[in-house]
XYZ file of C-alpha atoms in Angstrom:
160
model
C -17.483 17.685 9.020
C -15.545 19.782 6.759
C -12.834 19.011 4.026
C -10.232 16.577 4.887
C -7.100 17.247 3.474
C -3.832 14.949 3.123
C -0.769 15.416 1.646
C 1.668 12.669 0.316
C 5.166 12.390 -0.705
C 6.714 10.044 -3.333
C 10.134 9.139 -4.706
C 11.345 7.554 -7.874
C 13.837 6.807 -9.783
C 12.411 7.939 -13.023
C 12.513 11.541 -14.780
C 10.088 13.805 -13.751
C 8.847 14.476 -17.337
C 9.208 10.766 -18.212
C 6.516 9.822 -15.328
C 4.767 13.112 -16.086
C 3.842 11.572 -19.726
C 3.221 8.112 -18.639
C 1.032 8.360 -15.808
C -0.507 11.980 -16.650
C -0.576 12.536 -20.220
C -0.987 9.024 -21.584
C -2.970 7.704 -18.375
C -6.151 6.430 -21.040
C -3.858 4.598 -22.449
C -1.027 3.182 -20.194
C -3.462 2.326 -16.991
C -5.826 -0.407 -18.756
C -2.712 -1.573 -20.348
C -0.740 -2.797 -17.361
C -3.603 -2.745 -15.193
C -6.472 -4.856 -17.031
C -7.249 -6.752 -13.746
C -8.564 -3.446 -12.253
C -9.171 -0.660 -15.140
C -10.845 -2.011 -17.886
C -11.043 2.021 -20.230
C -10.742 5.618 -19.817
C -12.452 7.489 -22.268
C -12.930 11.440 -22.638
C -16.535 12.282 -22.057
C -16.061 15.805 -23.246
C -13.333 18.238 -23.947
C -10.162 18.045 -25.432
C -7.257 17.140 -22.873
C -7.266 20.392 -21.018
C -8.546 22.381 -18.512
C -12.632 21.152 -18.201
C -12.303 17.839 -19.812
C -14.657 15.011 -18.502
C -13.228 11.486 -18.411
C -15.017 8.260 -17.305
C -12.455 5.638 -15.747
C -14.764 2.429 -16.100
C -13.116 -0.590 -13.852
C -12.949 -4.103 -14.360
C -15.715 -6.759 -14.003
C -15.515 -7.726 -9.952
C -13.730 -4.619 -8.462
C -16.467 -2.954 -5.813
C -16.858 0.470 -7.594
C -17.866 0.335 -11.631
C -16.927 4.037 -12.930
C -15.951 7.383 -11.535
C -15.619 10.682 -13.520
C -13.054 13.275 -12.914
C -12.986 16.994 -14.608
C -9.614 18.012 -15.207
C -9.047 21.452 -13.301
C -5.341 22.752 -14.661
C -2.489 20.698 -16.619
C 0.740 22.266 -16.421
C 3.703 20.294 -18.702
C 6.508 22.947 -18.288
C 5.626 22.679 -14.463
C 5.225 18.633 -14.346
C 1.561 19.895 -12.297
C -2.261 18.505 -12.497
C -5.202 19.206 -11.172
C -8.377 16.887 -11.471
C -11.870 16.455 -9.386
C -13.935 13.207 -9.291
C -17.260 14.539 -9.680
C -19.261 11.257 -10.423
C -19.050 7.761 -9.608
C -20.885 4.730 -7.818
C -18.838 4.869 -4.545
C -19.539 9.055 -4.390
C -23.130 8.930 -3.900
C -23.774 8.599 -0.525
C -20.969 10.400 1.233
C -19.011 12.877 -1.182
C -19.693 15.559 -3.162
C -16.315 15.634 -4.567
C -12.536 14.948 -4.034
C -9.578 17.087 -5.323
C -6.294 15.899 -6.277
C -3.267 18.010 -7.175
C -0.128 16.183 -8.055
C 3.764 17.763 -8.448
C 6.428 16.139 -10.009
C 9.774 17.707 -9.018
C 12.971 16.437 -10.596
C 15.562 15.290 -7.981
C 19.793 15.616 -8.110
C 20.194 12.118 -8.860
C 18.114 11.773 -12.304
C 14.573 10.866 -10.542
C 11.868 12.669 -8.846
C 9.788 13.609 -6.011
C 6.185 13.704 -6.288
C 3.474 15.335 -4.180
C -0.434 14.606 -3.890
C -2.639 16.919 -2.044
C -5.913 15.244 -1.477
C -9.078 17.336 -0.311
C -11.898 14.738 0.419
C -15.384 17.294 -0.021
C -18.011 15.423 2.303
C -21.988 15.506 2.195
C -23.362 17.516 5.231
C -22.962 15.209 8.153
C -20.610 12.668 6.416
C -17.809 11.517 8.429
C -15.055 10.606 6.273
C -13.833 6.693 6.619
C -9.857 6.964 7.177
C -9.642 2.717 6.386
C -11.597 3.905 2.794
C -8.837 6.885 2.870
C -6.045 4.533 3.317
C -7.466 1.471 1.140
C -7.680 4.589 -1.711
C -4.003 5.478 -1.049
C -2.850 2.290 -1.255
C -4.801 1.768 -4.453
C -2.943 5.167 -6.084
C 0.436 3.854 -5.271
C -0.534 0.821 -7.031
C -0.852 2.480 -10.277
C 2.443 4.824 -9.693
C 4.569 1.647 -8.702
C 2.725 -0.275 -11.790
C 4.149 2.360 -14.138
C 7.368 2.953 -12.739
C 7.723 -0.501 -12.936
C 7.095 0.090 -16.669
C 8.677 2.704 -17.328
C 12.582 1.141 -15.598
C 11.626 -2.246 -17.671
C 11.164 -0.001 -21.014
C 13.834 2.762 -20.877
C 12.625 3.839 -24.035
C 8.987 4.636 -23.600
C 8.408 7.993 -23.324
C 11.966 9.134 -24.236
């Protein structure tokens, strides 16, 4: 099977920069702070923020996958894009070799934003990729960007 792609769409009412810095740029910090039940640290492995970087996102004690790495692949903050690939992690193993995520914040006419995910899933030869484990990892991401739009409407200020 080859690479399995999917595309979603997202609105909010938030700035496009303002969720740009909260969930991109300050993601080691923000996600184990409002999300301690599932992200325990994210730590840079190596690099310096940009374009190569290595970061481990360990998760908390009882969730069914322990770490995953991701290299960051381009950061754009004039554009609101990012690029990243998970290249490591307990749940990879057996079936992927990698998966690439692009994300696009756009802002919108009434103050907020659109945002886009591309998602290329990279199996191992002869993997067939799981769409309930494609879903259950959607649903996952939107719990992070509802977590810190949540935030961000409950503290106007952050990020300003």
């Amino acid at each position: 099977m080859g690479v399995v792609s999917l595309t979603d769409e997202f609105t909010s009412p938030v700035p496009a920069g303002k969720l740009f810095k909260a969930l991109i740029l300050d993601a080691d910090n923000l996600f184990p702070k409002l999300m301690p039940q599932a992200i325990k640290s994210i730590e840079t492995v190596e690099g310096n923020g940009g374009p190569g970087t290595i970061k481990k996102l360990t998760f908390a004690e009882g969730t069914h996958i322990k770490y995953v790495k991701h290299r960051i692949d381009a950061v754009d903050e004039e554009k609101l894009t990012y690029s990243y690939t998970l290249i490591e992690g307990d749940d990879l193993v057996d079936k992927i070799e990698s998966v690439s995520y692009e994300i696009k914040f756009e802002a919108t006419p009434d103050g907020g934003c659109k945002g886009t995910d591309v998602i290329k899933y990279h199996p191992k030869p002869g993997v067939q990729i799981d769409e309930e484990e494609v879903k259950s990892g959607k649903q996952k991401a939107m719990a992070v960007y509802k977590a810190v739009e949540a935030y961000l409407l409950a503290n106007p200020e952050a990020y300003a």
